[in-house]
Coordinates of C-alpha atoms in Angstrom, one line a residue:
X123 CA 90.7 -50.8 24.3
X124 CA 88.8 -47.7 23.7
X125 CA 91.2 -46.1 26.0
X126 CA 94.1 -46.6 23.5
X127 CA 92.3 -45.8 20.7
X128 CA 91.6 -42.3 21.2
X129 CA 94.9 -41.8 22.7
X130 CA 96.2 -43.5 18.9
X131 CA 93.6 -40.8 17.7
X132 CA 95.3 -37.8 19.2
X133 CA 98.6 -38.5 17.5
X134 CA 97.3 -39.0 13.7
X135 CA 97.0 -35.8 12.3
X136 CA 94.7 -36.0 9.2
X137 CA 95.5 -33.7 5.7
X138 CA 93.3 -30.8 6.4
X139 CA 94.1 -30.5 10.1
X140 CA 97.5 -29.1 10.0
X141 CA 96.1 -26.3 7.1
X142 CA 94.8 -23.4 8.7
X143 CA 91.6 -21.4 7.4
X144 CA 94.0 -18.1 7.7
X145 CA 96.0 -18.2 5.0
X146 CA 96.1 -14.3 5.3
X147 CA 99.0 -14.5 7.6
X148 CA 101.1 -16.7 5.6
X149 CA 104.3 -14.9 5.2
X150 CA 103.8 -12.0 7.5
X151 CA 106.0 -12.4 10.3
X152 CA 105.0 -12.1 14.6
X153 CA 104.8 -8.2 15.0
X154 CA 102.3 -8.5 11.4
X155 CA 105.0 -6.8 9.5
X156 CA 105.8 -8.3 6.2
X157 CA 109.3 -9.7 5.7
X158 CA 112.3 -7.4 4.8
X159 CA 113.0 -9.3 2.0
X160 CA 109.1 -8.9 0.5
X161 CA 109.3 -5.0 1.0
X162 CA 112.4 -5.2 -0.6
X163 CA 111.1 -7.4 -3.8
X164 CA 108.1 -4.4 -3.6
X165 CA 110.4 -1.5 -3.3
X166 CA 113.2 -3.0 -6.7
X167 CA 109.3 -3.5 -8.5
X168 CA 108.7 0.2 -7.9
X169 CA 112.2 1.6 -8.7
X170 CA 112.6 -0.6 -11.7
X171 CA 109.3 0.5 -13.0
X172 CA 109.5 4.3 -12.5
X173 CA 113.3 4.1 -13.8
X174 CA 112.1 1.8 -16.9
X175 CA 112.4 3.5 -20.3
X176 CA 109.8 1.8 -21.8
X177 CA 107.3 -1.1 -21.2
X178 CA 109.4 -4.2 -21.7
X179 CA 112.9 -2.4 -20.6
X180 CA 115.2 -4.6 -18.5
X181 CA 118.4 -3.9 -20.0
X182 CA 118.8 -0.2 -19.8
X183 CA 121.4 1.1 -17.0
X184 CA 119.0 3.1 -15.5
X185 CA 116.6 -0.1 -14.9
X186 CA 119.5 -2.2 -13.7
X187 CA 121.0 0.7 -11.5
X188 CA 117.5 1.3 -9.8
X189 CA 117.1 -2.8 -8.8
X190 CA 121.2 -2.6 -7.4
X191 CA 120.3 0.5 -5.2
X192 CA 117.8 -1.2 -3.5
X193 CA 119.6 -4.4 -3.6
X194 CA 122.6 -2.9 -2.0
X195 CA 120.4 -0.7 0.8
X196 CA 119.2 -4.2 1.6
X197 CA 122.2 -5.5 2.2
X198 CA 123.8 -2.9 3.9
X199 CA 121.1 -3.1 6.8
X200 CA 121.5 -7.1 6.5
X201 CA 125.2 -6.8 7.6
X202 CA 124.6 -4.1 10.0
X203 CA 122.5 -7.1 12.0
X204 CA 125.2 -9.7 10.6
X205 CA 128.5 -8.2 10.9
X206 CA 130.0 -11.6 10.6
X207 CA 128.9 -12.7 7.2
X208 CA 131.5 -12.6 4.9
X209 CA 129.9 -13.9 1.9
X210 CA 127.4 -11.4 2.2
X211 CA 129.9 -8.4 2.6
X212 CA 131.6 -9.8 -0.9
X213 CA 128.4 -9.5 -2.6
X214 CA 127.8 -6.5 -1.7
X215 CA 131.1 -5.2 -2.9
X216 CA 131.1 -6.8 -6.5
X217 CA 127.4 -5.0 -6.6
X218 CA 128.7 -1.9 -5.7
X219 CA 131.1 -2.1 -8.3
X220 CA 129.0 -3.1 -10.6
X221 CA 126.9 -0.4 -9.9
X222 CA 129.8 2.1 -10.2
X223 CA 130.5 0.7 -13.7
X224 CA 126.9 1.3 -14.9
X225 CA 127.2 5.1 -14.0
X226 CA 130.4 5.7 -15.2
X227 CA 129.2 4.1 -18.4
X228 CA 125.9 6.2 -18.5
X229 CA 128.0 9.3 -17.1
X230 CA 130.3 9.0 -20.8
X231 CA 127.2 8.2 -22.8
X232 CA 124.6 10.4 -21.9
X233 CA 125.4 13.1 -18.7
X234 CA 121.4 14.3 -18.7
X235 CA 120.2 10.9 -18.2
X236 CA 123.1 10.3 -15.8
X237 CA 122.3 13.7 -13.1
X238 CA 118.8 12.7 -13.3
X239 CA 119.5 9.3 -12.1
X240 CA 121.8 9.9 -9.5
X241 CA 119.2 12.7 -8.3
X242 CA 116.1 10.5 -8.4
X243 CA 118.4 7.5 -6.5
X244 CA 120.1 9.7 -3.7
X245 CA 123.1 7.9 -5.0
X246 CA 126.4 9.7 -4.0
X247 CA 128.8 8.7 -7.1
X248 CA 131.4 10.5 -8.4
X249 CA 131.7 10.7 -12.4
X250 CA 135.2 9.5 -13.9
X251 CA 137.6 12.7 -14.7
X252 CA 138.8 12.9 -18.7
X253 CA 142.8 11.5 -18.1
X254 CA 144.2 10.5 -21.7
X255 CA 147.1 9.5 -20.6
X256 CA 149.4 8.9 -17.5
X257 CA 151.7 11.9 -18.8
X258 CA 148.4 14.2 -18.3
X259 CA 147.8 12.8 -15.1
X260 CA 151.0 13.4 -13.7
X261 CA 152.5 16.3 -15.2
X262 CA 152.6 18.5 -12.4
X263 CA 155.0 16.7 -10.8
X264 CA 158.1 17.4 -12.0
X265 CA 159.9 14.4 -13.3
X266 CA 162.7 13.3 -11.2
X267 CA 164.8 10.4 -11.0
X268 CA 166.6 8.8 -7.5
X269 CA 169.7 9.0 -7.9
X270 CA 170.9 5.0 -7.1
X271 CA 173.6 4.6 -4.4
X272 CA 175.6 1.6 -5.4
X273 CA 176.1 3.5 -9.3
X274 CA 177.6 6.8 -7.5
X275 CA 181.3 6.8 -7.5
X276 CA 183.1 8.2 -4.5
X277 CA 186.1 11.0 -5.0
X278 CA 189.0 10.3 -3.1
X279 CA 190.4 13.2 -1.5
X280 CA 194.1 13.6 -1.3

């Protein structure tokens, strides 16, 4: 009988057992590094707070431009691992567009502001030219029509 009951023993694991005194490694992963997506959360902290224009900004293009960059480095390096996910890939697209958008806002509204961003970010982005209209844009072509086959009338020769 005694026999059975420390084998019954081994198997019930009490509350504190399975809570270990090292909490210091919780969330680091085997080689001691933390995760990618905790440097990641660090490094949009940083960028968002050197890019913040003042204490409680969270709206301001440069704020939300800084936490995309990093956002989109991140998942640029996930889907170099994953080439497969999809969902991932289409995410990253609407950020980058959404990122484009905030420049090219910022770019109209405020050019200083807008070189000093794109400097601090390393971002390669290419401000929007100043078409009015579609005449403007396509002036130097000249403006020709096809002539349409079935409207041209043959001359008979005699």
């Amino acid at each position: 009988m005694d026999d059975e009951d420390d084998t019954e023993e081994d198997y019930i694991v009490n509350v504190g057992d399975l809570e270990n005194d090292d909490d210091l490694d919780a969330g680091v992963e085997d080689d001691g590094e933390p995760p990618a997506w905790a440097q990641s959360k660090e490094r949009v902290d940083e960028l968002r707070a050197k890019h913040r224009r003042h204490e409680k900004d969270t709206g301001s293009p440069e704020y939300q431009v800084a936490g995309m960059t990093e956002r989109i480095a991140y998942l640029t390096k996930h889907l170099q691992q994953h080439p497969k996910d999809f969902s991932t890939r289409r995410g990253l697209v609407a950020l980058v567009n959404k990122r484009r958008r905030l420049l090219n806002y910022l770019s109209r509204e405020d050019t200083g502001r807008y070189t000093e961003l794109v400097a601090s970010l390393g971002v390669r982005h290419k401000a929007p030219g100043l078409v009015e209209s579609r005449n403007e844009a396509y002036r130097q072509f000249p403006s020709q029509k096809a002539t349409k086959k079935h409207l041209v009338t043959k001359s008979k020769k005699k």
